[in-house]
CSV table of C-alpha atoms in Angstrom, one decimal:
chain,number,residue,atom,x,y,z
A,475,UNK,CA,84.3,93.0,109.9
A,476,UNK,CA,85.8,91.2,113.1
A,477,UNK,CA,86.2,93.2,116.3
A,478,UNK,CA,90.1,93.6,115.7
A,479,UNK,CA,90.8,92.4,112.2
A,480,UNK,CA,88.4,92.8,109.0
A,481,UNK,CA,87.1,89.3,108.2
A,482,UNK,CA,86.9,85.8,109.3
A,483,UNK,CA,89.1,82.7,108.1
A,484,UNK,CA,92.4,84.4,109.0
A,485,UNK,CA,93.7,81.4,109.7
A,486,UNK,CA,97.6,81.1,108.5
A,487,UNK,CA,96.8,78.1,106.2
A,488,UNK,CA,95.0,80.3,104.2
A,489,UNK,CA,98.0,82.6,104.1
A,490,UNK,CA,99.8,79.8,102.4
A,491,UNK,CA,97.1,78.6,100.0
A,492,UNK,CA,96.7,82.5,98.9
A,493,UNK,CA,100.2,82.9,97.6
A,494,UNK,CA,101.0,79.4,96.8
A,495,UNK,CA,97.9,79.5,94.4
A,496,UNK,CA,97.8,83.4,93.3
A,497,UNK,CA,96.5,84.0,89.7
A,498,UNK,CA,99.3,86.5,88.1
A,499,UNK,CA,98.8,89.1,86.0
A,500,UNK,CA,101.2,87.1,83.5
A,501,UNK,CA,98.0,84.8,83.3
A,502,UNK,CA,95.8,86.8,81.5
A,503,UNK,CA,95.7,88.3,77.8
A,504,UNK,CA,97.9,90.7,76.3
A,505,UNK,CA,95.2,93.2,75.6
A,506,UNK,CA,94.0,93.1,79.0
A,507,UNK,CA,97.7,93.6,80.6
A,508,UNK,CA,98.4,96.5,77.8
A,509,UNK,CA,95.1,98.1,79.2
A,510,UNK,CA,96.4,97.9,82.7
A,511,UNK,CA,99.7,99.7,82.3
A,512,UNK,CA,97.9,102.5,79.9
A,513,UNK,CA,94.7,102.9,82.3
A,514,UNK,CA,94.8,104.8,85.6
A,515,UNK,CA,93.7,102.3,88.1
A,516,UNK,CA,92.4,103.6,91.2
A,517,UNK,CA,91.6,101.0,94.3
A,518,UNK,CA,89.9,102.9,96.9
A,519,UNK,CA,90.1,100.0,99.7
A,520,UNK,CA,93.3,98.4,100.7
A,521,UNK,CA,93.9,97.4,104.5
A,522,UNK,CA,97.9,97.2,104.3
A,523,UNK,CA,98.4,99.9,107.2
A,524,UNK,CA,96.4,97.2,109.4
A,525,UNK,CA,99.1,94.7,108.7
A,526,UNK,CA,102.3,96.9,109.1
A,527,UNK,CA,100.9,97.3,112.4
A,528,UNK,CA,101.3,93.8,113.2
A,529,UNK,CA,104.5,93.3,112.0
A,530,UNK,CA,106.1,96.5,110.0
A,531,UNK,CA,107.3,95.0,106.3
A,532,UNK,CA,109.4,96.6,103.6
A,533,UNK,CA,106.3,96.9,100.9
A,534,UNK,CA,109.0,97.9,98.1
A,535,UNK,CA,109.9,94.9,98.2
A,536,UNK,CA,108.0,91.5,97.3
A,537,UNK,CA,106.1,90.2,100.5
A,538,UNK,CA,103.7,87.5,101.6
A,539,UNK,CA,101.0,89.7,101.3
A,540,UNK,CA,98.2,91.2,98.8
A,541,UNK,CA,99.7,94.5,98.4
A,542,UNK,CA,103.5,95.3,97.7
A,543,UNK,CA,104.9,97.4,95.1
A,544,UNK,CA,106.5,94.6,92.8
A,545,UNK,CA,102.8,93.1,92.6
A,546,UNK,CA,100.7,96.6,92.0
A,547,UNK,CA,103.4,97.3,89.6
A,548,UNK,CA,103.0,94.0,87.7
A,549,UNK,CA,99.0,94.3,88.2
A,550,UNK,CA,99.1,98.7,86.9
A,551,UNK,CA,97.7,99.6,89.9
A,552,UNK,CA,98.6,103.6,90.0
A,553,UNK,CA,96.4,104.8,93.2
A,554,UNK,CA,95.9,102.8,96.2
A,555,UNK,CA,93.9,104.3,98.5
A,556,UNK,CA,95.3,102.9,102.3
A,557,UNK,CA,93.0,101.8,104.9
A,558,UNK,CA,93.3,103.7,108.1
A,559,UNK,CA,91.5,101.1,110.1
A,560,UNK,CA,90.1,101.5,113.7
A,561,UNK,CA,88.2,99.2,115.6
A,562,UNK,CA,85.0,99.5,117.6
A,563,UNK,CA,87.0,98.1,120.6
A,564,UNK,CA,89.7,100.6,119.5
A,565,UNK,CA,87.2,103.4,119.8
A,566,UNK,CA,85.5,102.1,123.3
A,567,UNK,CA,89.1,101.8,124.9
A,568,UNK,CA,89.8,105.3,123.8
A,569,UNK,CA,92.8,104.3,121.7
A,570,UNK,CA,90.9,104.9,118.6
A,571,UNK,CA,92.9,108.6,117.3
A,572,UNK,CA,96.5,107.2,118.7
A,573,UNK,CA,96.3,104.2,116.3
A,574,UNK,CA,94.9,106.0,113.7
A,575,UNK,CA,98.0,108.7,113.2
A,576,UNK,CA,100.3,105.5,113.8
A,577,UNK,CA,98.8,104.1,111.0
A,578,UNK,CA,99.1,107.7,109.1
A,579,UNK,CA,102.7,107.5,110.0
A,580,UNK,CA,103.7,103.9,108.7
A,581,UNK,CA,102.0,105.3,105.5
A,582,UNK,CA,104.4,108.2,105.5
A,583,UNK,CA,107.3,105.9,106.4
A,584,UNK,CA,106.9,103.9,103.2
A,585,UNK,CA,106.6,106.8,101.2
A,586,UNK,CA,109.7,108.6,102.7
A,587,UNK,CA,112.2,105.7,102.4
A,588,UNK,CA,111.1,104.3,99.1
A,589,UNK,CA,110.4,107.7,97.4
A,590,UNK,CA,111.6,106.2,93.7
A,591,UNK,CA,108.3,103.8,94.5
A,592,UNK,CA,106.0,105.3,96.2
A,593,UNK,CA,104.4,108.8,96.8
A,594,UNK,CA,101.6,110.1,99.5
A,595,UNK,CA,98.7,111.5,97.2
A,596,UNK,CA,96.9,114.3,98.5
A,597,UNK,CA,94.7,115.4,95.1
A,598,UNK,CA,93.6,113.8,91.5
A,599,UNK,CA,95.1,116.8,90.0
A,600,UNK,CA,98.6,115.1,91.1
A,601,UNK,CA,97.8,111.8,89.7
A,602,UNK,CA,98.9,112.1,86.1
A,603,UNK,CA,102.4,113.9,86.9
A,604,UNK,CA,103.3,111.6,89.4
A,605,UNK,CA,102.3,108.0,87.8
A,606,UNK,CA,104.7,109.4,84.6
A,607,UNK,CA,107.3,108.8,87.2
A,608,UNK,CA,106.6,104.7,88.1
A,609,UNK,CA,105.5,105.4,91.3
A,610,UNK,CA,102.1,104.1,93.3
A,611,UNK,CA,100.3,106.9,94.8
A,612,UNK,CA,99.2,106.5,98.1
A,613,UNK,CA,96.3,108.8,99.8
A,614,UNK,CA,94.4,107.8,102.7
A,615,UNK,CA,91.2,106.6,103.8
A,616,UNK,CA,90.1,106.5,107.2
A,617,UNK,CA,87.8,103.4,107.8
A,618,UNK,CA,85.6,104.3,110.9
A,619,UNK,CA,85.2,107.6,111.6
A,620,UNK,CA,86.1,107.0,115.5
A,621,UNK,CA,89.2,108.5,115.4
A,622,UNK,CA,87.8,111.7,115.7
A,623,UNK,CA,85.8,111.1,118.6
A,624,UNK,CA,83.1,113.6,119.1
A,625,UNK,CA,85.9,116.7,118.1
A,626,UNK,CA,84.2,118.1,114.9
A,627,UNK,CA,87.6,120.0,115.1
A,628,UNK,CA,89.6,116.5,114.2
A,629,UNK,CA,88.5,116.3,110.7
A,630,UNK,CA,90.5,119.1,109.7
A,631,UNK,CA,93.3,117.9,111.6
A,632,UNK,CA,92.7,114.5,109.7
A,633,UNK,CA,92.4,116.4,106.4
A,634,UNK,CA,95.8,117.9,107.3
A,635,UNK,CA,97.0,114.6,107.7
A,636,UNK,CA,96.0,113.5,103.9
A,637,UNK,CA,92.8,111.9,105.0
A,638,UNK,CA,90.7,112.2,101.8
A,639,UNK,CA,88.0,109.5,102.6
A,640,UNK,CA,86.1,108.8,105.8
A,641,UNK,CA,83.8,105.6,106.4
A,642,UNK,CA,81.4,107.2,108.9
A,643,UNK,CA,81.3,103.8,110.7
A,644,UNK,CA,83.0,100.1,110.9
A,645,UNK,CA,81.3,97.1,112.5
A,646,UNK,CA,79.6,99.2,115.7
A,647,UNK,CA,77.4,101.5,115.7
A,648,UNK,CA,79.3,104.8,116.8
A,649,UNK,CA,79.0,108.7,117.5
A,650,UNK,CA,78.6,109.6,113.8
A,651,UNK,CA,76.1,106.2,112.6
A,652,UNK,CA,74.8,103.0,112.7
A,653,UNK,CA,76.5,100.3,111.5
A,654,UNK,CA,74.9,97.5,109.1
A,655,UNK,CA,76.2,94.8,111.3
A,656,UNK,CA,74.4,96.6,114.5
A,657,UNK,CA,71.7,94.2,115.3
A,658,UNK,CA,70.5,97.3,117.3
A,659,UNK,CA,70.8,100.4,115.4
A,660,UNK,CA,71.1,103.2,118.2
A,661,UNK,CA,70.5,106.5,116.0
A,662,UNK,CA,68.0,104.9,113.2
A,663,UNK,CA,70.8,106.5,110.8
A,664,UNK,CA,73.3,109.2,111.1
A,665,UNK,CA,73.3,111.1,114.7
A,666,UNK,CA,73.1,114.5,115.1
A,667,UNK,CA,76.9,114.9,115.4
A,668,UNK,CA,76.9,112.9,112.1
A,669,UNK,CA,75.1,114.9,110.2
A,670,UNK,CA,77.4,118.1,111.9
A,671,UNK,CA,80.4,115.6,110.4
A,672,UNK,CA,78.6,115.5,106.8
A,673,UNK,CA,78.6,119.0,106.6
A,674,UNK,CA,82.0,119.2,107.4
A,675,UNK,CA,83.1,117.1,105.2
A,676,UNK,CA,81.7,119.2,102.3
A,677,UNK,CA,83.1,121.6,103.5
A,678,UNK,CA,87.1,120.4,103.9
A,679,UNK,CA,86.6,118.5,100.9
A,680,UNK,CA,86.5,114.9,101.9
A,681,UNK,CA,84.8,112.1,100.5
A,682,UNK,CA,82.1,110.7,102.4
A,683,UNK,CA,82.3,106.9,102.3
A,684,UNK,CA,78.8,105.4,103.1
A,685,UNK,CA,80.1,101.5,103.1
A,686,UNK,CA,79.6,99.5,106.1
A,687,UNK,CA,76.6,102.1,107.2
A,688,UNK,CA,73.1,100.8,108.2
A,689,UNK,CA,70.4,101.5,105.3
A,690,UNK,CA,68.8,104.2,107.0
A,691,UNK,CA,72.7,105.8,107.7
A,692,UNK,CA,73.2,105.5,103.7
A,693,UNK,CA,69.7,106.8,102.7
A,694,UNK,CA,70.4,110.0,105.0
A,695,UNK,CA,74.4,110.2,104.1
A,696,UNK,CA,73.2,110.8,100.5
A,697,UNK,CA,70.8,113.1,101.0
A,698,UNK,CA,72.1,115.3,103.1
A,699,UNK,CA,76.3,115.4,101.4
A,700,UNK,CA,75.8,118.3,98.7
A,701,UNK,CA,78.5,116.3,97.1
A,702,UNK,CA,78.6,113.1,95.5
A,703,UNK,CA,79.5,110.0,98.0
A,704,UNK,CA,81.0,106.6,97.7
A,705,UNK,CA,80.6,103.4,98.5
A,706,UNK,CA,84.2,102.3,98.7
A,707,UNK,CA,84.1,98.7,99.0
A,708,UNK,CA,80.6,97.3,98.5
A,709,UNK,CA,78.6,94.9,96.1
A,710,UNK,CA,75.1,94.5,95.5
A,711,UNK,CA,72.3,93.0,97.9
A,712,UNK,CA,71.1,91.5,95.0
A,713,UNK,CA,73.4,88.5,95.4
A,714,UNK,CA,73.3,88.5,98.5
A,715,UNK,CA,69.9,89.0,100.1
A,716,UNK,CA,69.5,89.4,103.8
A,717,UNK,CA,72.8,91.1,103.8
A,718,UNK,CA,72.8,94.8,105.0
A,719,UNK,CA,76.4,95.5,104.6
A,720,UNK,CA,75.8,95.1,100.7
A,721,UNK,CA,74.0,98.2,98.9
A,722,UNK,CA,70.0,97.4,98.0
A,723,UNK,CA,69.3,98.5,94.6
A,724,UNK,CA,67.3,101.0,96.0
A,725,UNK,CA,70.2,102.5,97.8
A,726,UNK,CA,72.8,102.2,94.7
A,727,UNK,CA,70.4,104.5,93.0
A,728,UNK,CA,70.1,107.0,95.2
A,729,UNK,CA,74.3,107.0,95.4
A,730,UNK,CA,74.6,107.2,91.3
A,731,UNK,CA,71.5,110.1,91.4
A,732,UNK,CA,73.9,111.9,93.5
A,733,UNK,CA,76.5,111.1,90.7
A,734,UNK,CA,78.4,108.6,93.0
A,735,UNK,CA,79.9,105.5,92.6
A,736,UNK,CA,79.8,102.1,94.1
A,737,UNK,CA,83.6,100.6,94.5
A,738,UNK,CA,82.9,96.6,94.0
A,739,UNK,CA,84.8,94.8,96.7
A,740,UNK,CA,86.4,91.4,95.9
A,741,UNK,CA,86.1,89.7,99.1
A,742,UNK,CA,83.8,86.6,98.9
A,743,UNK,CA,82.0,87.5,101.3
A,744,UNK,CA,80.7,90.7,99.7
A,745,UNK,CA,80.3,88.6,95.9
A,746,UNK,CA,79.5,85.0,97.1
A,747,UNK,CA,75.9,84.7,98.4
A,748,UNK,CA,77.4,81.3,100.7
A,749,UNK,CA,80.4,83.4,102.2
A,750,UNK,CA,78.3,86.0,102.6
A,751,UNK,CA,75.6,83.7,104.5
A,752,UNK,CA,78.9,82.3,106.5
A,753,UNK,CA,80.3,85.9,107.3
A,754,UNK,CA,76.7,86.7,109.2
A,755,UNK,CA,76.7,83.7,111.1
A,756,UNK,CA,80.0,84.4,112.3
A,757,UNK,CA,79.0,87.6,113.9
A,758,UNK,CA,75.5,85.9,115.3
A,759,UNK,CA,78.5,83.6,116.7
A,760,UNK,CA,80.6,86.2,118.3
A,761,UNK,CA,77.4,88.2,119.6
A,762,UNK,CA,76.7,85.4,121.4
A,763,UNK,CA,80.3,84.6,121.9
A,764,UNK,CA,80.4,88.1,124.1
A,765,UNK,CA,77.3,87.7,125.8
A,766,UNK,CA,78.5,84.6,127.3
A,767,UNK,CA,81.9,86.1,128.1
A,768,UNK,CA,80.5,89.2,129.8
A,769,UNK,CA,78.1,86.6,131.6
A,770,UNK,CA,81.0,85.0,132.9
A,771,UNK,CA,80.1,81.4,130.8
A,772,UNK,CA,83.3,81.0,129.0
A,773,UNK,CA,86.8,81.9,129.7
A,774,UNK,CA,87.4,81.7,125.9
A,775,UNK,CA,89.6,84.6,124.4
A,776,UNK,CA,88.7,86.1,121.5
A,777,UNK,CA,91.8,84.9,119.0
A,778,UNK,CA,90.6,81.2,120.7
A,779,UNK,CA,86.9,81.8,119.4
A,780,UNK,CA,88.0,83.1,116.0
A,781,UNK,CA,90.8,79.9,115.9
A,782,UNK,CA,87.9,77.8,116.4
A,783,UNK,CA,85.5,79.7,114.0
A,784,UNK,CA,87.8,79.6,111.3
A,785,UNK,CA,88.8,75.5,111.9
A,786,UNK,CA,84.8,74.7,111.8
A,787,UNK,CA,84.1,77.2,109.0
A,788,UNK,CA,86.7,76.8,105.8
A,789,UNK,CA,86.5,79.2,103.1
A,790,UNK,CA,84.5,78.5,100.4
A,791,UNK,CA,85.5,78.3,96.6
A,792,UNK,CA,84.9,81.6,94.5
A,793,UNK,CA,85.6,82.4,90.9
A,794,UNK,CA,86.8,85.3,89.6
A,795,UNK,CA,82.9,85.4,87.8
A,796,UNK,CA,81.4,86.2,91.0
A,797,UNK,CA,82.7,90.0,90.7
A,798,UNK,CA,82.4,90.1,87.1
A,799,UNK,CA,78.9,89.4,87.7
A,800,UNK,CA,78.6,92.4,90.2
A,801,UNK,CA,80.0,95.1,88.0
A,802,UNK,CA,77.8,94.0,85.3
A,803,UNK,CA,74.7,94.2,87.7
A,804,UNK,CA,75.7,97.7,88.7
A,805,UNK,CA,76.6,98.5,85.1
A,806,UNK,CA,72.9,97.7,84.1
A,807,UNK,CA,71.1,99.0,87.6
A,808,UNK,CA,72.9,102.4,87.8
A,809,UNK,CA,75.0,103.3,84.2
A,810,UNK,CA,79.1,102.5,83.9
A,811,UNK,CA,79.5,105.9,85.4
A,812,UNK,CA,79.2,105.2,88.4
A,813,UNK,CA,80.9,101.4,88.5
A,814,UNK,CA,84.5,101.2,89.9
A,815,UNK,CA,86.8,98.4,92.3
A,816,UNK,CA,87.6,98.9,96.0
A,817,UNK,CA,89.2,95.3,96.7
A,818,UNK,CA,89.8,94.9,100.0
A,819,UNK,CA,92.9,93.3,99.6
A,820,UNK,CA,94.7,93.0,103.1
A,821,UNK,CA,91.3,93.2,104.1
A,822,UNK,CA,89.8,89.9,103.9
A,823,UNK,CA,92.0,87.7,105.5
A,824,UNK,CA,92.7,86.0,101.8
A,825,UNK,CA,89.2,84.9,101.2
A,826,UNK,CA,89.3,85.9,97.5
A,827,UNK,CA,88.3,84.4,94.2
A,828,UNK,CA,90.6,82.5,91.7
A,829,UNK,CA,92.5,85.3,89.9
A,830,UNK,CA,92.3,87.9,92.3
A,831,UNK,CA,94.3,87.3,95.0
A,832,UNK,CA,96.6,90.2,94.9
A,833,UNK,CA,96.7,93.3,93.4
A,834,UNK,CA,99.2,91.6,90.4
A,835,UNK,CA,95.4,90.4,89.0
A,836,UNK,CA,93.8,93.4,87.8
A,837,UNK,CA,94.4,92.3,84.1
A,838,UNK,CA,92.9,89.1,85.1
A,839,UNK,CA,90.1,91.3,85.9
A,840,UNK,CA,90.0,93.6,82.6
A,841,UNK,CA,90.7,90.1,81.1
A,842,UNK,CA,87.3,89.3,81.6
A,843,UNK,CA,85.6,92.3,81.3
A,844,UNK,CA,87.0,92.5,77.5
A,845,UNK,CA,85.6,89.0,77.4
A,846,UNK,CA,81.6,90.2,78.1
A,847,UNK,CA,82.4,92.8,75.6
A,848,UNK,CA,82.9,95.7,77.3
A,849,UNK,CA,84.8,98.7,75.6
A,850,UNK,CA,88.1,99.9,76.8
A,851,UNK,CA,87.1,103.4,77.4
A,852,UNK,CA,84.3,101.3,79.4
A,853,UNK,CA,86.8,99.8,81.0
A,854,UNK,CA,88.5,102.8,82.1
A,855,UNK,CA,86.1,104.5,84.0
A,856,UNK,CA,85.9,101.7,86.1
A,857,UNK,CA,89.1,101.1,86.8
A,858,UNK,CA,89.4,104.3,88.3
A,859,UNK,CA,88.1,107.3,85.7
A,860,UNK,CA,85.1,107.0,88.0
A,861,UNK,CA,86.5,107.3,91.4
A,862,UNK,CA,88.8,110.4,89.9
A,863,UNK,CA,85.4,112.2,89.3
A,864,UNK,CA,84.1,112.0,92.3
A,865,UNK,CA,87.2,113.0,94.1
A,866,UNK,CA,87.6,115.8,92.3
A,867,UNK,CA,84.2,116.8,92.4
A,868,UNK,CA,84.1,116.7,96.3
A,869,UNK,CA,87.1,118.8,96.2
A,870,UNK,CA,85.9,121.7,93.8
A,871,UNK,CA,83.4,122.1,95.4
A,872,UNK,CA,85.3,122.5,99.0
A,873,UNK,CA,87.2,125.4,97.0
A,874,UNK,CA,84.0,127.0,95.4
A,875,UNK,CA,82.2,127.3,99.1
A,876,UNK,CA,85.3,128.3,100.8
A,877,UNK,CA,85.9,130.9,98.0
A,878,UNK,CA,82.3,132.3,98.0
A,879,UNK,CA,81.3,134.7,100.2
A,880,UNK,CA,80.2,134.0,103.5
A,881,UNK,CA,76.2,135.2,103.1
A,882,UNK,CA,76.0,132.7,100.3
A,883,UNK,CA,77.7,129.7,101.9
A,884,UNK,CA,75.4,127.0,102.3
């Protein structure tokens, strides 16, 4: 969400009350931890590449942070999908595609020197061999499509790379789309190179991740993909109102029509309607924040603003019900078919709810779901059944076009 790092309230006394007060898995029932070792759990948003970019950490190992193998062990997390994460002032200063296979190569790094723990995933149809083996799949999703730049030729580079996922745009309105946090949308959806990169995405077979997109960007995203989309990390407007970077019910529809699925986020400020009033008056803030910068009114750095936003602006209490109430929203709008998770964790700067602070609390999760009395086969296709369908939906049909031929390619 920020210019340089996804959310507000990054403060590092947050860091401490997150992992002095996480909610382990060892919390919740022994039906719902059962269910999470036998159930493949797919989380198709996790921002852990961001933070080995700060400071490079030995994720086999237990760390200070919301994703690690000891802790998606303990939580049965199976596939985490990893966050490669560029900036809008990443893609203005150009640096956009270096950072991007940096982050591609930190991935790899953790992969190659802990391969008894972790493995790079490239297709679903790998998932069931290699989770027999302990390990936590990793494939990639690229969150911003600015990487690419205006090279149409870079997504099958990317591809090559084990991109699977690409959020068209982040925070900024770029080459491909407007953003939902654009006050000014530039291209009143996707642009004409966008629509070129929709196409191609079909095409390679990658998913195309309409999070973060302005409505219009969405609306079009989905009706121009001749494969299903997803939202990987987004709740429901509902909650919310006022807040574009959540899905309108209108919207979610349109994405399950197209036999999609929405990937509930647990940041609070996707599921709680106060964070989410905080989170967009903290970029009102900063809009203003740069005005007065470029102006040459304030001498303020960007870390001192955001010090001094996140001192004046605490994070709010959430419970764990918050997200429970958004999957059984989109459960009743759009059908459990098209329901899955896409935490954010690494993401949000720790502003979570009670009993899911780290990916050790997906049984705190299934916990309650059992509780409102939904089936375990229910269960399963959100925890990731759903996501798998997609994926390999986008990918057949990348094989049945580029096997047909070429005077009946669409």
């Amino acid at each position: 969400m920020r210019p340089m790092i996804h959310t507000p309230f990054a403060g590092s006394l947050l860091t401490v009350l997150l992992f002095a007060g996480t909610t382990h898995a060892a919390d919740s029932t022994p039906a719902a931890r059962k269910l999470a070792r036998d159930a493949v759990i797919v989380d198709t948003h996790i921002d852990a590449p961001t933070e080995l970019m700060k400071e490079w950490r030995d994720l086999s190992v237990a760390q200070p942070r919301e994703f690690d193998f000891p802790k998606a062990r303990a939580g049965g997390l199976d596939v985490a999908f990893m966050s490669i994460y560029t900036s809008p002032g990443q893609d203005d200063d150009g640096k956009a595609y270096e950072i991007a296979n940096r982050m591609i190569d930190a991935v790899e790094k953790l992969a190659n020197e802990n391969p008894d723990k972790f493995a790079l995933l490239r297709t679903p149809r790998d998932v069931e061999a290699l989770r027999l083996l302990g390990l936590v799949l990793l494939p990639l999703g690229m969150e911003n499509g600015a990487p690419i730049g205006g090279d149409l030729a870079k997504l099958k580079y990317f591809h090559g790379r084990g991109v699977r996922y690409i959020t068209l745009a982040h925070s900024a309105n770029n080459r491909i789309a407007d953003s939902s946090y654009a006050a000014e949308k530039k291209w009143k959806g996707l642009s004409p190179f966008g629509r070129e990169v929709v196409a191609e995405m079909n095409r390679l077979g990658m998913i195309i991740d309409v999070s973060h997109l302005s409505d219009d960007a969405v609306a079009q995203a989905v009706d121009l993909s001749r494969t299903p989309v997803m939202a990987t990390h987004s709740a429901f407007r509902h909650f919310t109102p006022g807040f574009e970077r959540n899905l309108s019910d209108e919207l979610a529809k349109a994405i399950a029509a197209k036999g999609g699925v929405i990937q509930i986020p647990f940041g609070n400020a996707f599921v709680d309607p106060a964070s989410a009033a905080k989170t967009q008056a903290y970029f009102v803030a900063y809009a203003e924040y740069e005005r007065a910068r470029s102006a040459g009114r304030t001498t303020q750095t960007v870390a001192e603003f955001d010090a001094e936003w996140d001192r004046d602006h605490p994070p709010l209490p959430v419970k764990i019900d918050a997200v429970l109430d958004q999957i059984d929203y989109g459960v009743k709008l759009v059908g459990i078919d098209h329901i899955g998770i896409g935490s954010d964790f690494d993401g949000v700067s720790g502003a979570l709810p009670e009993g899911l602070r780290t990916v050790a609390d997906y049984p705190n999760l299934i916990a309650g779901l059992q509780a409102r009395g939904y089936s375990d086969a229910d269960i399963r296709r959100i925890l990731g059944e759903n996501a798998l369908r997609v994926w390999r939906r986008v990918e057949a049909y990348a094989a049945e076009r580029q096997a047909a031929p070429a005077t009946k390619r669409d």
